[in-house]
PDB file of C-alpha atoms in Angstrom:
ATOM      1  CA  UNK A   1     103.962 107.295   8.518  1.00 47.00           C
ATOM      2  CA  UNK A   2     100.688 108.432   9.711  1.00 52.00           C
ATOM      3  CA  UNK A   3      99.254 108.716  13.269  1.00 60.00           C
ATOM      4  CA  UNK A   4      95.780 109.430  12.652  1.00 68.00           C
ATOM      5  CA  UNK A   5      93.398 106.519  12.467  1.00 82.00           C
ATOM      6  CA  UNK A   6      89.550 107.605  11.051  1.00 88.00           C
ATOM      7  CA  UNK A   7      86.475 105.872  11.987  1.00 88.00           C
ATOM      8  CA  UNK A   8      84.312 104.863   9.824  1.00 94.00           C
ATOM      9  CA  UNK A   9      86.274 104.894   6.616  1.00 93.00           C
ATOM     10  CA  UNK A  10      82.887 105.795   4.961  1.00 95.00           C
ATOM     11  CA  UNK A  11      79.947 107.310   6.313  1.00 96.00           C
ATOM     12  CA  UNK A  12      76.519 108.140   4.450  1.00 97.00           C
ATOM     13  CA  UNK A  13      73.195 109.677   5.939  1.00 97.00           C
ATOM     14  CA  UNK A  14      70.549 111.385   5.254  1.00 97.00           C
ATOM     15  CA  UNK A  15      70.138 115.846   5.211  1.00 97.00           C
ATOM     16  CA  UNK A  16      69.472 116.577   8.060  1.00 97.00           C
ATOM     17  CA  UNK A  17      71.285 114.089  10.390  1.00 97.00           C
ATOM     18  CA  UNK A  18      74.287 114.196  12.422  1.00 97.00           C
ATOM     19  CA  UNK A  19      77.926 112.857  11.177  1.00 97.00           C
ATOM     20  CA  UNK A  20      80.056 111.879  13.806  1.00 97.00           C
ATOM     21  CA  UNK A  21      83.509 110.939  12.698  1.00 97.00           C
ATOM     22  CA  UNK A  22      86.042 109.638  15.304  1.00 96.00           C
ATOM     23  CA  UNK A  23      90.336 110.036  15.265  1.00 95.00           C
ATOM     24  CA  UNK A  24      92.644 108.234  17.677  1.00 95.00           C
ATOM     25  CA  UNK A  25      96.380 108.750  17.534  1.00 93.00           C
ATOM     26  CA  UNK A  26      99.508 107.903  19.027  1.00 90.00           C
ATOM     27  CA  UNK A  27     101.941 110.487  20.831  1.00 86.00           C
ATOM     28  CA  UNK A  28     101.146 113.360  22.548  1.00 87.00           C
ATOM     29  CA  UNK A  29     100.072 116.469  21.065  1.00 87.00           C
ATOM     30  CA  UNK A  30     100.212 120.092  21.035  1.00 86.00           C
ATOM     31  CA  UNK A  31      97.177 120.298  18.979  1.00 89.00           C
ATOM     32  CA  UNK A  32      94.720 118.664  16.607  1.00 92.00           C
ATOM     33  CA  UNK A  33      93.231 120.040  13.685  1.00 93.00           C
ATOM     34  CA  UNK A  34      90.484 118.986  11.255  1.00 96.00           C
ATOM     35  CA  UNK A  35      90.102 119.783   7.590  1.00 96.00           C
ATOM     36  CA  UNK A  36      87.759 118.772   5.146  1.00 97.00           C
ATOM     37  CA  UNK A  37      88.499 118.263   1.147  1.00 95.00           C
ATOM     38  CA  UNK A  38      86.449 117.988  -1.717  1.00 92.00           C
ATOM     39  CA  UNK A  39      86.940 115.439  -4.364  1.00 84.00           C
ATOM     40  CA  UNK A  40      90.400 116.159  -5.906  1.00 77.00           C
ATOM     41  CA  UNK A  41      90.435 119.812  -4.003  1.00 83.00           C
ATOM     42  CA  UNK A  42      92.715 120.943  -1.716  1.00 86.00           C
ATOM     43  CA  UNK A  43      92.181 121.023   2.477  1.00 93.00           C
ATOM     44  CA  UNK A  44      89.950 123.613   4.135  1.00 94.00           C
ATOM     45  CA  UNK A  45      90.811 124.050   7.806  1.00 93.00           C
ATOM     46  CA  UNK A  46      87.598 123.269   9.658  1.00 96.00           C
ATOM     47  CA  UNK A  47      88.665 123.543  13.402  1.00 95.00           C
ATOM     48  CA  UNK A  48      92.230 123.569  15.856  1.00 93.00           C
ATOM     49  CA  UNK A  49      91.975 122.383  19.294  1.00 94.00           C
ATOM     50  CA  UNK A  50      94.775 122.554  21.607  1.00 91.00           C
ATOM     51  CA  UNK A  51      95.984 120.004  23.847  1.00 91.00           C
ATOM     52  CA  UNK A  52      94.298 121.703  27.259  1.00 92.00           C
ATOM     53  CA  UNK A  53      90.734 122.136  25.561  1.00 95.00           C
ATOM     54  CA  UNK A  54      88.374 119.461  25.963  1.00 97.00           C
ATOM     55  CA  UNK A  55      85.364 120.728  23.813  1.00 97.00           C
ATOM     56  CA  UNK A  56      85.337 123.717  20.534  1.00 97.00           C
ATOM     57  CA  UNK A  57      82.598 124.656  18.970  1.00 96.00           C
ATOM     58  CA  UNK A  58      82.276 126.158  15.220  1.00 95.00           C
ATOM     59  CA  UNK A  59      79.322 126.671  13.635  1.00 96.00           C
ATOM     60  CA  UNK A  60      77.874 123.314  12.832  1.00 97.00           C
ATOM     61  CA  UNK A  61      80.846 121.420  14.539  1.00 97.00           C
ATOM     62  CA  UNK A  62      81.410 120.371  17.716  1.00 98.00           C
ATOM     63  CA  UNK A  63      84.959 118.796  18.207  1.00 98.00           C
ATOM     64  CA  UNK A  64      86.309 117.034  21.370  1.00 98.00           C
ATOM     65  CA  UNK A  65      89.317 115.706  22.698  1.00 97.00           C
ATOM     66  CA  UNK A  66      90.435 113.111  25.257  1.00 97.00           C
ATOM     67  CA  UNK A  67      94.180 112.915  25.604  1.00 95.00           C
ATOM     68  CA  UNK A  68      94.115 110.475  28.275  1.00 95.00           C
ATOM     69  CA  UNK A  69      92.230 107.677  25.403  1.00 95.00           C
ATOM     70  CA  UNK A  70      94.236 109.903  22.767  1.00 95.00           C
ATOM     71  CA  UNK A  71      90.818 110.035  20.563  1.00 96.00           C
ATOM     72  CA  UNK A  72      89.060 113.117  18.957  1.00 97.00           C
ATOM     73  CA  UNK A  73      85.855 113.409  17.550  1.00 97.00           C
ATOM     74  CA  UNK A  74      84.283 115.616  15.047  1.00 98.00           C
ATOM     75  CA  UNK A  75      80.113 116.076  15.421  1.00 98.00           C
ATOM     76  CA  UNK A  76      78.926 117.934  11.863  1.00 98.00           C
ATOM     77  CA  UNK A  77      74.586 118.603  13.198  1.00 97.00           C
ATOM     78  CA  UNK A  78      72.285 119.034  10.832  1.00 97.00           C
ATOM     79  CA  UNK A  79      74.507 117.555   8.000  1.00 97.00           C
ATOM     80  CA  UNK A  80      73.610 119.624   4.529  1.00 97.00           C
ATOM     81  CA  UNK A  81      74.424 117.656   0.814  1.00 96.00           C
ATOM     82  CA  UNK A  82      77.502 119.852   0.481  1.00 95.00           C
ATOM     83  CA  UNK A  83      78.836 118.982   3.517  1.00 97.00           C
ATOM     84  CA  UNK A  84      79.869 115.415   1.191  1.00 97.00           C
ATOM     85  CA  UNK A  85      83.606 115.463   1.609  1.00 97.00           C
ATOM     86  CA  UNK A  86      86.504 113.698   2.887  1.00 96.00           C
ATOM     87  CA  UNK A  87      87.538 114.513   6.366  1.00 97.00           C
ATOM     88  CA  UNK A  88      90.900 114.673   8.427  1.00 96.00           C
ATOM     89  CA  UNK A  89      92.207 114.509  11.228  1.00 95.00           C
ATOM     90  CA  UNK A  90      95.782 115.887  11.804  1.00 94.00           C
ATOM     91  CA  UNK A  91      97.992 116.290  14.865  1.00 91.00           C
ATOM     92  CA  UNK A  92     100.578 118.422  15.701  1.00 86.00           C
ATOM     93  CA  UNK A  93     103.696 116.368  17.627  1.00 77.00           C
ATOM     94  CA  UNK A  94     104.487 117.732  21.368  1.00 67.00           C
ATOM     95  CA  UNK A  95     108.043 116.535  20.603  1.00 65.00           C
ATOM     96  CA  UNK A  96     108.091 119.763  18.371  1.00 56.00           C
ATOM     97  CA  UNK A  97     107.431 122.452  21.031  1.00 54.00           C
ATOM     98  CA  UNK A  98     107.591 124.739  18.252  1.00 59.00           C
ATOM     99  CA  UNK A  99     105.015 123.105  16.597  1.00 62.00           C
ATOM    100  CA  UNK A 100     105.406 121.736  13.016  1.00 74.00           C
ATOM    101  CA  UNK A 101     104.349 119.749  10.636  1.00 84.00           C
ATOM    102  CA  UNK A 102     101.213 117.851  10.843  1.00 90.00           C
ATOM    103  CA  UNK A 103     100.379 113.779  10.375  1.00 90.00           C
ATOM    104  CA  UNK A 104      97.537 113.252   9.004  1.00 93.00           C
ATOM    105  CA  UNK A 105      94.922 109.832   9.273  1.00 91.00           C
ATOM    106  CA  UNK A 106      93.438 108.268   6.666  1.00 92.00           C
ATOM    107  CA  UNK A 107      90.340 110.548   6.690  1.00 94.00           C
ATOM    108  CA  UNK A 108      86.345 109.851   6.764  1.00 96.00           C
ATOM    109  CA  UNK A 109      84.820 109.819   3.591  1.00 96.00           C
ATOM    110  CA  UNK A 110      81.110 111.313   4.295  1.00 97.00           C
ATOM    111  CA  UNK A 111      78.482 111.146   1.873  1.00 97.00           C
ATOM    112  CA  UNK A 112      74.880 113.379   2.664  1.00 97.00           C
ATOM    113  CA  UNK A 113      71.994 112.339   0.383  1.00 96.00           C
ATOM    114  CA  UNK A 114      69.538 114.858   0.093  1.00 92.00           C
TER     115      UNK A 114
ATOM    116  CA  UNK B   1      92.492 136.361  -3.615  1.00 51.00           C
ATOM    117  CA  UNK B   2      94.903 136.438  -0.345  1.00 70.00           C
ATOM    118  CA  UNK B   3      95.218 132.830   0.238  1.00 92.00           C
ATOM    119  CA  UNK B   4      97.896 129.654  -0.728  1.00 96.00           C
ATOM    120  CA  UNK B   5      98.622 129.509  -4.815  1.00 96.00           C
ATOM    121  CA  UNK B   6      99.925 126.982  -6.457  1.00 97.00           C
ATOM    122  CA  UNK B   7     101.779 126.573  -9.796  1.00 97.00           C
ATOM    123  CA  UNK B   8     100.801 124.951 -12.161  1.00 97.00           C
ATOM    124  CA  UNK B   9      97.737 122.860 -10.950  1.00 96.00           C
ATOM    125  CA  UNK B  10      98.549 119.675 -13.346  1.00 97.00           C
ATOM    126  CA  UNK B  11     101.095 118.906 -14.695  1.00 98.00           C
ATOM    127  CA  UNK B  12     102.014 115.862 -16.836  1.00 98.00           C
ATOM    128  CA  UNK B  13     105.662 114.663 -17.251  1.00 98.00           C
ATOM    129  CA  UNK B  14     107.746 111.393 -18.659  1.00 97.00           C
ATOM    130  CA  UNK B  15     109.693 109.383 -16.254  1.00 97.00           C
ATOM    131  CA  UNK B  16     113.001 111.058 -16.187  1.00 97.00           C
ATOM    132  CA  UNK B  17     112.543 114.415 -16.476  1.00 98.00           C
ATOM    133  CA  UNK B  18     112.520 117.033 -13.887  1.00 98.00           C
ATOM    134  CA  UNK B  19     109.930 119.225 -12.616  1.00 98.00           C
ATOM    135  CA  UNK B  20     109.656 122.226 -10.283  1.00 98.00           C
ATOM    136  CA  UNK B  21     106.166 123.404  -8.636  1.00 98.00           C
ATOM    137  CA  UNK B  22     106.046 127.239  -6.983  1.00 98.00           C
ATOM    138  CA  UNK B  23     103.718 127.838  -3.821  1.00 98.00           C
ATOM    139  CA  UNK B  24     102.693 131.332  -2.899  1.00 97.00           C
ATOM    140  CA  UNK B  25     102.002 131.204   0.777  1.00 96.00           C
ATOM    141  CA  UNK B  26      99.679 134.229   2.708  1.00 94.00           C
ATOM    142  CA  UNK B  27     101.816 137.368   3.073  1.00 91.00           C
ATOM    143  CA  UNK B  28     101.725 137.669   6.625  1.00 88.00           C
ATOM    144  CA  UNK B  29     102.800 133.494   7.167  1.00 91.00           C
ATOM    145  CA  UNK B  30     106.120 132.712   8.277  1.00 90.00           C
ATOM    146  CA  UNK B  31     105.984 128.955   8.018  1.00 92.00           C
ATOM    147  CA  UNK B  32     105.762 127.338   4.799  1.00 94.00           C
ATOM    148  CA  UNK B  33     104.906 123.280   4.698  1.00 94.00           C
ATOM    149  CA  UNK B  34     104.983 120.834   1.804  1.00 96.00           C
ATOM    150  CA  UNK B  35     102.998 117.312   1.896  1.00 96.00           C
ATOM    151  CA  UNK B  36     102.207 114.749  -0.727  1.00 96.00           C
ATOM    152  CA  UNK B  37      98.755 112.684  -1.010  1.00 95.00           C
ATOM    153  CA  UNK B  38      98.272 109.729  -2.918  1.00 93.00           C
ATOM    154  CA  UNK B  39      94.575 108.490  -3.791  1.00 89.00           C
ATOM    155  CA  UNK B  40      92.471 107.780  -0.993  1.00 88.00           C
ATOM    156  CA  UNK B  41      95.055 108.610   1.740  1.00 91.00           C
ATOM    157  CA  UNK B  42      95.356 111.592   3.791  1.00 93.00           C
ATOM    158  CA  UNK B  43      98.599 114.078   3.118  1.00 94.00           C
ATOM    159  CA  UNK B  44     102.017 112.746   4.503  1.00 94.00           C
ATOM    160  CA  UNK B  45     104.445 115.601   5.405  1.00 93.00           C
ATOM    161  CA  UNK B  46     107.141 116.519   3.431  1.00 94.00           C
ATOM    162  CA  UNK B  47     109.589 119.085   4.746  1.00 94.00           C
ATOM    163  CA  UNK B  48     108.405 122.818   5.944  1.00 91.00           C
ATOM    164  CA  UNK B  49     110.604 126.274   6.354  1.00 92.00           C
ATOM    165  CA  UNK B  50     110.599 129.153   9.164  1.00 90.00           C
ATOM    166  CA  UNK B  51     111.166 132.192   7.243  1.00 91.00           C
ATOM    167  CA  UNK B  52     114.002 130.862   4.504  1.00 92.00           C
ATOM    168  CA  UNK B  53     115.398 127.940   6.935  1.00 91.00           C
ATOM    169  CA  UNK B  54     114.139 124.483   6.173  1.00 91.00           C
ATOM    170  CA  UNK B  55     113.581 123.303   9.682  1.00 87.00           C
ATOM    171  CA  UNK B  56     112.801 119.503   9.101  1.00 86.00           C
ATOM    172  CA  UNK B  57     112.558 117.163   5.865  1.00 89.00           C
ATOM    173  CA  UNK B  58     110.975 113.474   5.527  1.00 88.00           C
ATOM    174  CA  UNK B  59     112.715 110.594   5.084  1.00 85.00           C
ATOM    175  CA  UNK B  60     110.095 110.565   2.338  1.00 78.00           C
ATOM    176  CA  UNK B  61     112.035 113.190   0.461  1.00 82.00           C
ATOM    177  CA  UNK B  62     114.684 111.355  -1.186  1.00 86.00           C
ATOM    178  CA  UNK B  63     117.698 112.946  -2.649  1.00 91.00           C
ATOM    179  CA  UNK B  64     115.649 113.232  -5.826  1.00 95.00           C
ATOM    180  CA  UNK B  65     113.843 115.961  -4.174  1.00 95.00           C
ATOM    181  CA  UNK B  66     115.106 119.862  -3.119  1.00 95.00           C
ATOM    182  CA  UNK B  67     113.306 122.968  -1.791  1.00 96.00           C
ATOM    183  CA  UNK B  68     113.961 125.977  -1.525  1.00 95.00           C
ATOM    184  CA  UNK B  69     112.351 129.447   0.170  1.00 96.00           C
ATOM    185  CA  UNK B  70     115.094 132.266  -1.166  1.00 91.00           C
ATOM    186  CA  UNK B  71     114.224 135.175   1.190  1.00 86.00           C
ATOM    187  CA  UNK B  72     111.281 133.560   3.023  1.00 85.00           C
ATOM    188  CA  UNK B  73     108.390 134.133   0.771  1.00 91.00           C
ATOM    189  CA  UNK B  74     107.397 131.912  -2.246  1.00 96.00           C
ATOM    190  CA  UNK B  75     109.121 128.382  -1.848  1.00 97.00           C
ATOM    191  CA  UNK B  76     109.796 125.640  -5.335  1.00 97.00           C
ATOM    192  CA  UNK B  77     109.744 122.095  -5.010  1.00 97.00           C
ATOM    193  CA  UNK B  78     111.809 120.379  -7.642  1.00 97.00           C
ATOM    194  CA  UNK B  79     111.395 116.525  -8.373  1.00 97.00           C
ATOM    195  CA  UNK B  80     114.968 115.356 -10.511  1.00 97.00           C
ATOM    196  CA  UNK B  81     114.422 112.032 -12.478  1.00 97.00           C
ATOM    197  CA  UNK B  82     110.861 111.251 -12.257  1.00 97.00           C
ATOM    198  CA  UNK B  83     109.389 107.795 -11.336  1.00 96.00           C
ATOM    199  CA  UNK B  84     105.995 107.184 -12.391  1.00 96.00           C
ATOM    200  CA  UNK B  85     106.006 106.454  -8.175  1.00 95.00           C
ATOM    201  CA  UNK B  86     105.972 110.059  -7.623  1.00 96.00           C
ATOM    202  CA  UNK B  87     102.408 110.525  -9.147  1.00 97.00           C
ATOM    203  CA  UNK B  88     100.298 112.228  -6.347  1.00 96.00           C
ATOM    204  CA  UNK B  89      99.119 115.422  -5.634  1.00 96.00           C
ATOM    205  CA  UNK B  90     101.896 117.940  -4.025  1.00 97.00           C
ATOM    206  CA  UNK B  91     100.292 120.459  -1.379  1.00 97.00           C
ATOM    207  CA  UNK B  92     101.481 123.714   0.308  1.00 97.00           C
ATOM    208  CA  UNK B  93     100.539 125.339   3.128  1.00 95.00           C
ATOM    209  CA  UNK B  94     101.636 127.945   5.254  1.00 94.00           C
ATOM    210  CA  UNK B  95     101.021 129.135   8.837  1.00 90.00           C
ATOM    211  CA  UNK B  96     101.818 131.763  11.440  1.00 86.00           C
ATOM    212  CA  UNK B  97     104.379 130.066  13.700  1.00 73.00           C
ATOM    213  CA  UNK B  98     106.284 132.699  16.500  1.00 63.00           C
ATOM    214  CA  UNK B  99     104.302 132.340  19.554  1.00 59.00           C
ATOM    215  CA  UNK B 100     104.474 128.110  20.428  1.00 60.00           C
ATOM    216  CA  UNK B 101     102.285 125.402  18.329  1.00 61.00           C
ATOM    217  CA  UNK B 102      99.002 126.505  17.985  1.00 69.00           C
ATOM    218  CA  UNK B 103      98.699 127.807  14.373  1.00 81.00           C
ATOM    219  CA  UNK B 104      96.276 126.753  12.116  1.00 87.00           C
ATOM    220  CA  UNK B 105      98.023 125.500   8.544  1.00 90.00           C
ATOM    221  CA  UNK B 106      96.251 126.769   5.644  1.00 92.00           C
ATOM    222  CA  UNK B 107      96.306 124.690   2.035  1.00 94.00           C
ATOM    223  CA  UNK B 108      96.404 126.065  -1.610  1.00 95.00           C
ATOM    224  CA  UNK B 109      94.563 123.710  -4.405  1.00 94.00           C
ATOM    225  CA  UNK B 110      97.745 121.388  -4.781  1.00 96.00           C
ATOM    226  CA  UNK B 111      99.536 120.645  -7.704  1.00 97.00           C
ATOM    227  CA  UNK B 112      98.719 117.539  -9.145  1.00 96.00           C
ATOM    228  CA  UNK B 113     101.841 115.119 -10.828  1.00 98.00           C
ATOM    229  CA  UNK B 114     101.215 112.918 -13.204  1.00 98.00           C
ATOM    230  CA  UNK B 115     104.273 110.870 -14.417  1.00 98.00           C
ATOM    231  CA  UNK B 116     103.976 108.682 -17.784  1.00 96.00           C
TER     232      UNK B 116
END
């Protein structure tokens, strides 16, 4: 099952604009991750941020988190044509206090016309 | 290149037979994870290993699936008797995992299953 729900689905703009791609979930976490993946690709880890961080920074990304709405979002600025990918949102269970495997959502498809 | 592999990156099968993929994870990574994605949805979990134990498995794995991690490095997946439902693409990935959950999981490319 997955926990993850994306928002939008589908997302297009323009170079040069900022994506911002939402993830809510349902349990409580030890962390959340983001990836992105090209068109038949595998994932490239984009970002972790652990359950006591509010705000990370990477780059081009800005990620938050709100456990008490148990949302995330992912800001890309100044999006760039190859920045076109799918992107998802995983969490990381706090029943495993090891930590574990990951559920994924659905994922944002983002499309960046140049 | 130090990151996940994958073997092989297609492969094409009839219903029925049996097929095995390999995953390489990074050296230095104790954890080893499986997950399967269908098109248009994101990965769903599979089972994952600490060193050579297999700590959890899906109730998506049926009994049609086994893996394996002899001595904690590369890990197999084998699929027995193939149903054209288990099309998808199979991905690996591998993490750090002795201090507490904060480990970033890294992919390899996937194998991708194609059953006729």
């Amino acid at each position: 099952s997955q926990q993850g729900e994306e928002d939008p689905q589908a997302l297009s703009i323009q170079e040069g604009e900022n994506a911002t791609m939402n993830c809510s979930y349902k349990t409580s976490i030890n962390n959340l991750q983001w990836y992105r993946q090209n068109s038949g690709r595998g994932l490239v880890h984009l970002i972790l941020i652990r359950s006591n961080e509010r705000e990370k920074h990477s780059g081009r990304l800005r990620v938050t988190l709100d456990t008490s709405k148990k949302s995330s979002s992912l800001l890309i600025t100044a999006s760039r044509a190859a920045d076109t990918a799918s992107y998802f949102c995983a969490t990381d269970e706090a029943l495993y206090n090891q930590g574990g495997k990951l559920i994924f959502g659905q994922g944002t498809e983002l499309s960046v016309k140049p | 290149d130090t990151g996940v592999s994958q073997n092989p990156r297609h492969k094409i099968t009839k219903r029925g037979q049996n097929v095995t993929f390999r995953c390489d994870p990074i050296s230095e990574h104790n954890r080893l994870y499986w997950y399967r994605q269908t098109l248009g949805q994101g990965p769903e979990f599979l089972t994952y290993f600490q060193n050579e134990a297999q700590l959890e498995k899906s109730r998506l794995l049926s009994d049609r699936f086994s893996a394996e991690r002899p001595k904690g490095s590369f890990s197999t997946l084998e699929i027995q008797r193939t149903e054209q439902g288990d099309s998808a693409m199979y991905l690996c990935a591998s993490s750090l995992g002795t201090g507490g959950p904060y480990y970033e999981q890294y992919f390899g490319p996937g194998t991708r299953l194609t059953v006729t």
